[in-house]
Coordinates of C-alpha atoms and ligand atoms in Angstrom, one line a residue:
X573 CA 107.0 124.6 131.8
X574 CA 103.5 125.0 132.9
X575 CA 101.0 123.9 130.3
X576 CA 97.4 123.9 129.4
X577 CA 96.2 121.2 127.2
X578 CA 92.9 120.9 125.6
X579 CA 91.4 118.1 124.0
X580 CA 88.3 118.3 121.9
X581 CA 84.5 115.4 121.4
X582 CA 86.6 113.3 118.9
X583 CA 90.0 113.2 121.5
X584 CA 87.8 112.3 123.9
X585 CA 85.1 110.3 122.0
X586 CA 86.0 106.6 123.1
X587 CA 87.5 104.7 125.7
X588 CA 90.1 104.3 123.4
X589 CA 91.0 107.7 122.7
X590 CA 90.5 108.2 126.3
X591 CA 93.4 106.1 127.1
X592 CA 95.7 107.4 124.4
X593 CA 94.6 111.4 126.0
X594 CA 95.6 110.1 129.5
X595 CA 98.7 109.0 127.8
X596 CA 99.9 112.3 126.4
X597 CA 98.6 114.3 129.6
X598 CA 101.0 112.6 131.4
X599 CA 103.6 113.2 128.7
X600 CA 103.3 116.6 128.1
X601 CA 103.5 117.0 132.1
X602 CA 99.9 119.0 131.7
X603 CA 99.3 121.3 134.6
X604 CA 95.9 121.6 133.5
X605 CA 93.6 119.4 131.0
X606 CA 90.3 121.3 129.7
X607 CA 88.2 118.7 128.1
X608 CA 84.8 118.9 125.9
X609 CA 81.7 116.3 125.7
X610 CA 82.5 113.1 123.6
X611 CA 81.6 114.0 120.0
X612 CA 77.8 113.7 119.4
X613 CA 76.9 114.6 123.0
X614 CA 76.5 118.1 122.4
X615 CA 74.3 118.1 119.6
X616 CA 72.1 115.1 121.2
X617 CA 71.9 117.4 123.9
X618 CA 70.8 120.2 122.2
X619 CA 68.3 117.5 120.3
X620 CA 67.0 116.6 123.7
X621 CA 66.4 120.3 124.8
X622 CA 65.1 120.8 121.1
X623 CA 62.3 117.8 121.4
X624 CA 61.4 118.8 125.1
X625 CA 60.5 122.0 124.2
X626 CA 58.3 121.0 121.4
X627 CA 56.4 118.6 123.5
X628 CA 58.4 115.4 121.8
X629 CA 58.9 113.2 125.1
X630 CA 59.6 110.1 122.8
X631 CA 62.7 111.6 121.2
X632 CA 63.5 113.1 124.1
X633 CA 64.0 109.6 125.8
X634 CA 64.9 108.1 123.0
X635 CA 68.2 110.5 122.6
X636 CA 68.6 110.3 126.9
X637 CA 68.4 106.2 125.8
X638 CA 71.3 106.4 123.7
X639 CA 73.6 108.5 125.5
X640 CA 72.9 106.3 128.6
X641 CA 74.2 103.6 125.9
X642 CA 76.7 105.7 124.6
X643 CA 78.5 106.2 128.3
X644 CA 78.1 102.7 129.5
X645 CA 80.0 100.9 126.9
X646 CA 82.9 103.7 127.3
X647 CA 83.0 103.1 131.4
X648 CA 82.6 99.6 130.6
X649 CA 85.4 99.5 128.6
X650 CA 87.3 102.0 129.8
X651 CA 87.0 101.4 134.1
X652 CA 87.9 99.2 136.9
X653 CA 87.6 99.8 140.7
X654 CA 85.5 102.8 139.3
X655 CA 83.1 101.6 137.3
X656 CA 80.5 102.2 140.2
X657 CA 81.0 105.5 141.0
X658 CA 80.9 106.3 137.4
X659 CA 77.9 105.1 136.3
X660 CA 76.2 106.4 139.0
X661 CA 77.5 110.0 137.9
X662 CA 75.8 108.9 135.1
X663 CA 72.5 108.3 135.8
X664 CA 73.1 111.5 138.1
X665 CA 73.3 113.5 134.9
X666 CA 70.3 111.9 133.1
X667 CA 68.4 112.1 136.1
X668 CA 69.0 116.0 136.2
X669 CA 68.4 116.0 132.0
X670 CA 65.0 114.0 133.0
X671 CA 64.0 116.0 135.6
X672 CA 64.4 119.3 133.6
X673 CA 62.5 118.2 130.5
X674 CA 59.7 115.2 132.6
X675 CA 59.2 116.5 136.2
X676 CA 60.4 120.5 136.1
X677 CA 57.5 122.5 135.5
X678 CA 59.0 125.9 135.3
X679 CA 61.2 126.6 131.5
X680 CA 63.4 123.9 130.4
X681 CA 66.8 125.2 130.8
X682 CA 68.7 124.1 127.9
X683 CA 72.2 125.1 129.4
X684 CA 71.5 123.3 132.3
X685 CA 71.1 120.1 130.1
X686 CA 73.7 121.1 128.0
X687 CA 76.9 121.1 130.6
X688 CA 76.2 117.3 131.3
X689 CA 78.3 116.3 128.0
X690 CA 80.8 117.8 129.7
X691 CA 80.6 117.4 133.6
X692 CA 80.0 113.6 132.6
X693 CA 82.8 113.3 129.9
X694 CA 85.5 115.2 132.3
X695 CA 84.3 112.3 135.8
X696 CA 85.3 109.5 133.6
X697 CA 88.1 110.5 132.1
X698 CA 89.3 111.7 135.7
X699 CA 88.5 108.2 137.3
X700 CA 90.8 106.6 134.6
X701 CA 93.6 108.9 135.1
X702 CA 93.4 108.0 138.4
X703 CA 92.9 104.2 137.9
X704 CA 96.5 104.9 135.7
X705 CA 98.3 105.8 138.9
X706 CA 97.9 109.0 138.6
X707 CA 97.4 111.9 141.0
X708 CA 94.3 113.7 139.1
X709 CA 92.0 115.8 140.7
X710 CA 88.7 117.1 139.0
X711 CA 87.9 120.8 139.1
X712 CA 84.1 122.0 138.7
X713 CA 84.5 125.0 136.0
X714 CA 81.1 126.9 136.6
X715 CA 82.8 127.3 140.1
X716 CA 85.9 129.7 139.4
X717 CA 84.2 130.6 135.4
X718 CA 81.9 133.2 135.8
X719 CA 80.0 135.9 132.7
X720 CA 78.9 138.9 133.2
X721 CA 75.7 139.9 132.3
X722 CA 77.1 140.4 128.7
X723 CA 77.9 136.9 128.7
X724 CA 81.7 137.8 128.9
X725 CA 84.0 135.9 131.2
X726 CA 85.2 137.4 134.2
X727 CA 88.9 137.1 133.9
X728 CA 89.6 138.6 136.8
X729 CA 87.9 136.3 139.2
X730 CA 88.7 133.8 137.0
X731 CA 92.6 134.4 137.9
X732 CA 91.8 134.6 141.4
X733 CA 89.5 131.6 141.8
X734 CA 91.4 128.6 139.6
X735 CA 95.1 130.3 141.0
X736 CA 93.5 129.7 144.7
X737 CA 92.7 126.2 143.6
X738 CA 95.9 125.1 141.3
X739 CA 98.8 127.1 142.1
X740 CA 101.1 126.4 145.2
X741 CA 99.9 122.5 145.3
X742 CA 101.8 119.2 144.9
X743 CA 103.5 119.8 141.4
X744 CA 102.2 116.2 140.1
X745 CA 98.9 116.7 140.2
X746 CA 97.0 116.6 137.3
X747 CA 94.0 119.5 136.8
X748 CA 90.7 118.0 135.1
X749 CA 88.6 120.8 133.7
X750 CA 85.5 121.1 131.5
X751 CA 85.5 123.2 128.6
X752 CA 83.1 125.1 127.5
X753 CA 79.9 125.5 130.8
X754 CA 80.4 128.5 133.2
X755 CA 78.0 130.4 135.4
X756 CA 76.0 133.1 133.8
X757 CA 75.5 136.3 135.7
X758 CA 72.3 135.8 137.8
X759 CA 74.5 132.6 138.9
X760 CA 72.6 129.6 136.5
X761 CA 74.7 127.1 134.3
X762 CA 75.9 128.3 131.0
X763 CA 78.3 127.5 128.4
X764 CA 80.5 130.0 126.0
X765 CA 78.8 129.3 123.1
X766 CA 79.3 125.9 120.7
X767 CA 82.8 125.4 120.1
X768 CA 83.6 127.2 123.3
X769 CA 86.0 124.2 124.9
X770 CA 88.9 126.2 123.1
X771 CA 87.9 129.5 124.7
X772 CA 88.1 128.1 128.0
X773 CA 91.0 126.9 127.7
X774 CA 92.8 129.9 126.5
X775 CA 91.0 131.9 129.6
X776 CA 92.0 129.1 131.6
X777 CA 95.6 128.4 130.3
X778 CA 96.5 132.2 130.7
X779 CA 94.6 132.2 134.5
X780 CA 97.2 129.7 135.5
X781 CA 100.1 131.3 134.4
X782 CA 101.1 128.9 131.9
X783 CA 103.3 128.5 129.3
X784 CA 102.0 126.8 126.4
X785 CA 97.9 126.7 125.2
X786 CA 97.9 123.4 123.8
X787 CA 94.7 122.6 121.5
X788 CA 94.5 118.9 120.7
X789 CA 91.7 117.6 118.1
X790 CA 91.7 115.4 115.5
X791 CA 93.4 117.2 112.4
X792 CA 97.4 117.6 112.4
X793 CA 97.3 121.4 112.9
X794 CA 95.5 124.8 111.3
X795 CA 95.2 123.6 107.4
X796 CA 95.6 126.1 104.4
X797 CA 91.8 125.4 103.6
X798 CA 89.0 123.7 104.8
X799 CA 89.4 119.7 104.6
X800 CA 86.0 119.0 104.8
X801 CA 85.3 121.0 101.8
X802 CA 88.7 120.8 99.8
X803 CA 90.8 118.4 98.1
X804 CA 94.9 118.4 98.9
X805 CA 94.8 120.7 102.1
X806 CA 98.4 120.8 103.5
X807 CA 98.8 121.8 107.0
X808 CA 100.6 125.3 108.0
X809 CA 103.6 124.7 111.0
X810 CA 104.0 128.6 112.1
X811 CA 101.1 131.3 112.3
X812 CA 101.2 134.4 113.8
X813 CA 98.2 135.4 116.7
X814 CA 96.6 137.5 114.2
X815 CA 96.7 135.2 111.3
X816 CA 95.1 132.2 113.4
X817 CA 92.8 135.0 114.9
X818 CA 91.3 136.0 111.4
X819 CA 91.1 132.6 110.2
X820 CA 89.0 131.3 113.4
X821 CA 87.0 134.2 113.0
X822 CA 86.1 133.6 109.3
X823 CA 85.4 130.2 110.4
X824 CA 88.0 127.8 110.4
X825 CA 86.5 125.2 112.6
X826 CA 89.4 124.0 114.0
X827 CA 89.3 126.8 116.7
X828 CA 86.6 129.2 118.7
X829 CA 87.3 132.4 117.3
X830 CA 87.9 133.6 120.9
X831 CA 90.6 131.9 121.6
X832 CA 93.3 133.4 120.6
X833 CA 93.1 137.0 121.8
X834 CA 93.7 136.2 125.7
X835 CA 96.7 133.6 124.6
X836 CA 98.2 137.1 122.6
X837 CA 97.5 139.4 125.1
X838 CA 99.5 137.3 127.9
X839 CA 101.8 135.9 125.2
X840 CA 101.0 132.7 125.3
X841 CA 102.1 130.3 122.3
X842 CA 99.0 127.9 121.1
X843 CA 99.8 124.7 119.4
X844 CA 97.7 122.8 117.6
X845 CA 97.9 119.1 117.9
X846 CA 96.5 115.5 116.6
X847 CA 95.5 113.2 118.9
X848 CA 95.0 110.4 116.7
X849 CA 98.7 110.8 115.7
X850 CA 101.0 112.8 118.6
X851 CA 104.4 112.4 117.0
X852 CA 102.9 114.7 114.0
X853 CA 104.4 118.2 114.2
X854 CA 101.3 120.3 114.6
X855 CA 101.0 124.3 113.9
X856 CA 102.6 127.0 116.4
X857 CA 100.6 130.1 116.4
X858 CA 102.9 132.5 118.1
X859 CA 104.0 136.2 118.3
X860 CA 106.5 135.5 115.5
X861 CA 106.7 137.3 112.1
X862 CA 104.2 136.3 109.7
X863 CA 105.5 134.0 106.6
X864 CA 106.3 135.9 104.3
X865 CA 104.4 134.0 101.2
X866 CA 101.5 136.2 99.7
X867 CA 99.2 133.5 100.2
X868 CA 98.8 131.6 103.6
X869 CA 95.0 130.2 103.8
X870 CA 91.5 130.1 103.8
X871 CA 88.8 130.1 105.9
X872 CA 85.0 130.1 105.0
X873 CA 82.1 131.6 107.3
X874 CA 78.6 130.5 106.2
X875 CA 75.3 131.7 107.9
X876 CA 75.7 135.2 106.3
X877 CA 72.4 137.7 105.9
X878 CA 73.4 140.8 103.9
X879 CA 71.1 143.9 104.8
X880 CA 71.1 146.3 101.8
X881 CA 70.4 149.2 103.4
X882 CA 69.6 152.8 100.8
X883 CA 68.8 156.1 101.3
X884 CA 69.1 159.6 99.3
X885 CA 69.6 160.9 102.8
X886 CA 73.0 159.3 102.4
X887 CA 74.3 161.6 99.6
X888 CA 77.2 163.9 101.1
X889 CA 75.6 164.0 104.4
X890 CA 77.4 162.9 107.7
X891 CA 76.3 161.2 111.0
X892 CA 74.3 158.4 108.3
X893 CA 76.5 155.4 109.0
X894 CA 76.4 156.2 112.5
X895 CA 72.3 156.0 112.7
X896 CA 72.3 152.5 111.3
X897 CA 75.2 151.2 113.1
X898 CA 73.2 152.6 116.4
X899 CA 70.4 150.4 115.9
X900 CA 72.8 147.1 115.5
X901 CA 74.2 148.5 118.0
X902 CA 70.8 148.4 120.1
X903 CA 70.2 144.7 119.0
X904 CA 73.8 143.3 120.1
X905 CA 74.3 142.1 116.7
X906 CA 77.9 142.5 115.0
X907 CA 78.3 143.4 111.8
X908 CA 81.1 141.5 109.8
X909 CA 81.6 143.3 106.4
X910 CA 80.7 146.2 105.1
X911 CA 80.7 148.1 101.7
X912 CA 79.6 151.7 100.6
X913 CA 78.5 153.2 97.2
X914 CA 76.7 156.3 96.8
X915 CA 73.5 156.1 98.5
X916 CA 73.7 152.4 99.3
X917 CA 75.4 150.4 102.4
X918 CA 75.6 146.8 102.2
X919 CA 76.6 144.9 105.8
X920 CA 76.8 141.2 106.9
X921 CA 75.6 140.0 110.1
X922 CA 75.6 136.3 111.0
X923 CA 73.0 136.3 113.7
X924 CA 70.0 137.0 112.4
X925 CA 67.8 136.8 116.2
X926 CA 67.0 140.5 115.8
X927 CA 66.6 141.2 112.4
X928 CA 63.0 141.8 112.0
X929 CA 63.2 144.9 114.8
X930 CA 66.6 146.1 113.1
X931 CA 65.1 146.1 110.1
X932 CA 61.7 147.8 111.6
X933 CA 64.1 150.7 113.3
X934 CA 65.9 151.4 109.8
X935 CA 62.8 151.2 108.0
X936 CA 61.7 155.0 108.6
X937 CA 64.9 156.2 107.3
X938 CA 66.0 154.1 104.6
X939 CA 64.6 151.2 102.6
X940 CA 66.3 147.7 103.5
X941 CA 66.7 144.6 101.8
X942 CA 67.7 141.0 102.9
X943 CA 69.5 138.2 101.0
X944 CA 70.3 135.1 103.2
X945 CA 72.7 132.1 102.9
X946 CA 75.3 133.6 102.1
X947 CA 79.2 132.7 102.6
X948 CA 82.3 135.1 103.5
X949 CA 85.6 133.7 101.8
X950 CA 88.5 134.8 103.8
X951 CA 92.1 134.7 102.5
X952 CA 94.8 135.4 104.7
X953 CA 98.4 136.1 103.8
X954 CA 100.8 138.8 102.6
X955 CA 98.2 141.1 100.8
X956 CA 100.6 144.1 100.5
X957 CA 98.6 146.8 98.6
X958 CA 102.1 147.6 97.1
X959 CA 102.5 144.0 95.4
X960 CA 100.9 144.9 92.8
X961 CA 98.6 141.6 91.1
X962 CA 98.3 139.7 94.2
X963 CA 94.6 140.6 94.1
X964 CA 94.5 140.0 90.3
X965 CA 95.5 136.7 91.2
X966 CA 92.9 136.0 93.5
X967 CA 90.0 136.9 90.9
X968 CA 92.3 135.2 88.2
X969 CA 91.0 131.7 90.4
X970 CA 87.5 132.6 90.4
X971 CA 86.0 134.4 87.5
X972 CA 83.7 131.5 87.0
X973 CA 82.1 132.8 90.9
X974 CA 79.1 135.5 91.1
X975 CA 80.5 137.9 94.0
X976 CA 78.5 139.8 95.5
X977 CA 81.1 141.9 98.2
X978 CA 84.7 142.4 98.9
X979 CA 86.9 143.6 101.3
X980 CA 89.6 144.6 101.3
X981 CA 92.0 147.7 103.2
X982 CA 91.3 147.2 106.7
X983 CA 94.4 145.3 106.9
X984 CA 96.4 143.5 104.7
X985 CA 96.8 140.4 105.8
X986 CA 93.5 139.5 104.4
X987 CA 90.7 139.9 101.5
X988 CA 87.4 138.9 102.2
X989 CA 85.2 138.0 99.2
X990 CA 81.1 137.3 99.8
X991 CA 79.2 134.8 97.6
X992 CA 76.2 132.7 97.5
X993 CA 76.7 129.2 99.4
X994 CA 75.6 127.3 97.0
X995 CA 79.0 128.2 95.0
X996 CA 81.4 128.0 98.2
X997 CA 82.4 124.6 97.3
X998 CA 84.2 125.5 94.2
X999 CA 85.5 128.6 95.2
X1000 CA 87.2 127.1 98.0
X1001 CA 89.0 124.5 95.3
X1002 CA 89.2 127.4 92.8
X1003 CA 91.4 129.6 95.2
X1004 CA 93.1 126.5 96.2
X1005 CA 94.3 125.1 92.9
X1006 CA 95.0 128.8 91.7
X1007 CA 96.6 129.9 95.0
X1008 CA 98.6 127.1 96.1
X1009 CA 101.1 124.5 95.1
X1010 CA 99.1 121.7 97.2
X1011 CA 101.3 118.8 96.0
X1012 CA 104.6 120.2 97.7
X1013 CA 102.6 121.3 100.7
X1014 CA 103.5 124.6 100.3
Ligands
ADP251 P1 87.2 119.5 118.4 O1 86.0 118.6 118.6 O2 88.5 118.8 118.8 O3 87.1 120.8 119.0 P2 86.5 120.5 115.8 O4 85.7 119.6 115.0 O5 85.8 121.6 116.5 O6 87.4 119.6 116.8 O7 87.7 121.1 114.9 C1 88.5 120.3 114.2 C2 88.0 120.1 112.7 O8 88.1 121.4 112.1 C3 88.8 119.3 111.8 O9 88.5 117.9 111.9 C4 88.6 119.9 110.5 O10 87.7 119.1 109.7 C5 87.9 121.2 110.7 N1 88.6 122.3 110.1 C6 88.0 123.3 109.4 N2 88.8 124.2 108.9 C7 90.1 123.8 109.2 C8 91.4 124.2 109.0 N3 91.6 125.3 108.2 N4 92.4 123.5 109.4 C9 92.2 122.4 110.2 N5 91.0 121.9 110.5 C10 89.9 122.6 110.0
LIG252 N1 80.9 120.3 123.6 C1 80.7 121.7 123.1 C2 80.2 121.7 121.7 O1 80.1 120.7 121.1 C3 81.9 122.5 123.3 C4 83.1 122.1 122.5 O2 83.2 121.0 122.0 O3 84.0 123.0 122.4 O4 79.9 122.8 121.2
MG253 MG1 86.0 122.5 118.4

């Protein structure tokens, strides 16, 4: 059984946890091991870029000072023969991070700084599996994963590139990957986006032929809600592709919403797995039917910017909806929900980069209007139109809750429900007291 195994900052995040990784690598028999940064190296990353850019060289070196810190006590703790080598790849990578923000006179290239998390993360861990006696040899993923100029991977040349490298060799070797960095069309460093470790390995896991995607992180499988944000979550053992799909697209954090379209398209299983405790069964997100209970889980997506868009031209006409959706359409950005009434159309983007010119190209024919920080509630089960109450239910839980959109038809698997974030904490417990019997886990 070829697998793919992923493992995300926490797995990863000490030279502890690096040990207990290397162990179940070479437990699972991994073909291939995608890895991220250690947690926090992202974001001081992104801190770094952030602080360079506003001319703030003291938290810039400050933030390059404690990830130097950061890395040394893991490759001291973690390395023998190899401590050397790896701390020299580190300075390496704070010397390039130094050089782009200090000595660079040209545009700081934040994705350049960015992919050292994981270039860095991905040598050590390599140099331990080998110090552990095994035969691991470190792939460099900007070489075989490519975007085009949409910033969509090339799957194609991915196949061809990381099959020339893997397939055909001695069957114990063990593949070390980063997650997440790629080359970007005019052939610069980039990255998939935050979160985007999962991604890659789905794109990688299906390049390689394999098996089973296996997503390790710190959490004992895809929960019913969000455990940061709700009391007696219970985690769910068997999801369908869709289900899992929906939920990591209305935001359940515990995977890139990418990730599981190229795992269903190639039929790939993805199992979610803890780190922190192996033996714990997980969830399988497979081709299988969905469960059959009305209610399966929810996932919350915050960051939300309704445009209200109204116009009399609206009234009976045809070819309105298509005008506004051309100018999103113009400005890359997706539109998540929508709702229609008479003369009105209310949508929900959640990148807001181009919303001053989408707002200035609808402006001639309709009259817009903005309301930010909003949340989309997502609950995902067995929302058969023809059970009749199921959504009675759901409203039952939150009457208390100002809603301002629903959705609901498109499929019905799902019901979204838009509110204010300041009330997403209690509609999250709401819906989870009202919806679930959290004390039998089921
Ligand atoms: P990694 O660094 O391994 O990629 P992430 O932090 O991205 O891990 O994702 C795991 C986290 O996702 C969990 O620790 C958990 O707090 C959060 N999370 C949010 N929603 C869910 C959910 N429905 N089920 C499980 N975990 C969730
Ligand atoms: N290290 C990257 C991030 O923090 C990618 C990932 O973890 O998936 O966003
Ligand atoms: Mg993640």
């Amino acid at each position: 059984m070829i697998k793919t195994l992923k493992f995300g900052g926490t797995s990863v995040g000490s030279a502890a946890n690096m040990r207990r990784v290397a162990g179940i690598i070479a437990s699972e028999g991994a073909r291939l091991t995608v890895l991220s940064a250690m947690s926090g190296t992202t974001d001081a990353l992104v801190k770094i870029s952030g602080a360079a850019k506003a001319g703030d060289n003291e938290t810039a070196k400050a933030t390059i000072g404690m990830l130097r810190e950061k890395y040394s006590t893991c490759i001291d703790e973690l390395l023998g023969a190899n401590q050397q080598a790896a701390t020299e790849r580190m300075e390496d990578a704070l010397a390039t991070i130094a050089n782009e923000i200090f000595t660079y006179r040209g545009e700081v290239s934040d994705k350049l700084i960015l992919a050292q998390g994981e270039l860095l993360t991905s040598a050590i861990f390599c140099y331990h599996m080998q110090e552990s006696g095994h035969k691991a040899v470190l792939l460099t993923s900007p070489e075989f994963m490519h975007t085009d100029p949409e910033g969509k991977p090339d799957t194609a040349r991915l196949g061809r590139e990381l099959a020339a490298r893997v397939t055909g060799t001695d069957p114990d070797i063990f593949y070390i990957a980063q997650g997440f960095i790629c080359t970007d069309a005019n052939g610069n460093i980039s990255n998939l986006g935050r979160g985007g470790s999962d991604y890659s390995a789905a794109l990688m896991g299906v390049a390689i032929g394999s098996d089973e995607v296996q997503i390790w992180t710190d959490i004992d499988g895809m929960h019913n809600n969000d455990p940061r944000v709700v009391d007696k979550t219970f985690p769910i053992r068997r999801m369908s592709f869709d289900e899992a799909a929906e939920l990591a697209y209305f935001g359940a954090k515990i995977l890139h919403p990418a990730t599981i379209q190229p795992c269903k398209e190639a039929g790939i299983n993805v199992r979610l797995k803890n780190s922190m405790e192996p033996q714990a069964e997980g969830t399988l997100i497979s081709d299988g039917e969905d469960n059959a209970m009305d209610f399966h889980a929810i996932a919350a997506k915050d960051g939300i910017t309704v445009v209200r868009i109204t116009s009399a031209r609206m009234l009976m006409a045809y070819g309105f909806l298509r005008k506004v959706f051309e100018v999103f359409e113009k400005y890359r950005t997706p539109v998540d929900m929508i709702t229609t009434s008479e003369v009105e159309v209310s949508l929900t983007i959640d990148s807001t980069c181009h919303l001053d010119e989408i707002i200035r190209e609808l402006s001639p024919f309709c009259t817009v209007e903005v309301d930010r920080d909003n949340t989309i509630v997502c609950i995902v089960g067995c929302i058969d139109y023809q059970h009749v109450g199921l959504a009675a239910r759901i409203f039952d839980g939150i009457k208390e809750v100002p809603i301002k959109m629903i959705s609901y038809g498109a499929n019905h698997r799902s019901m979204a429900i838009l509110i204010a974030t300041e009330h997403k904490k209690r509609t999250l417990q709401a819906l989870n007291d009202h919806l679930f019997d959290c004390d039998c886990g089921k």
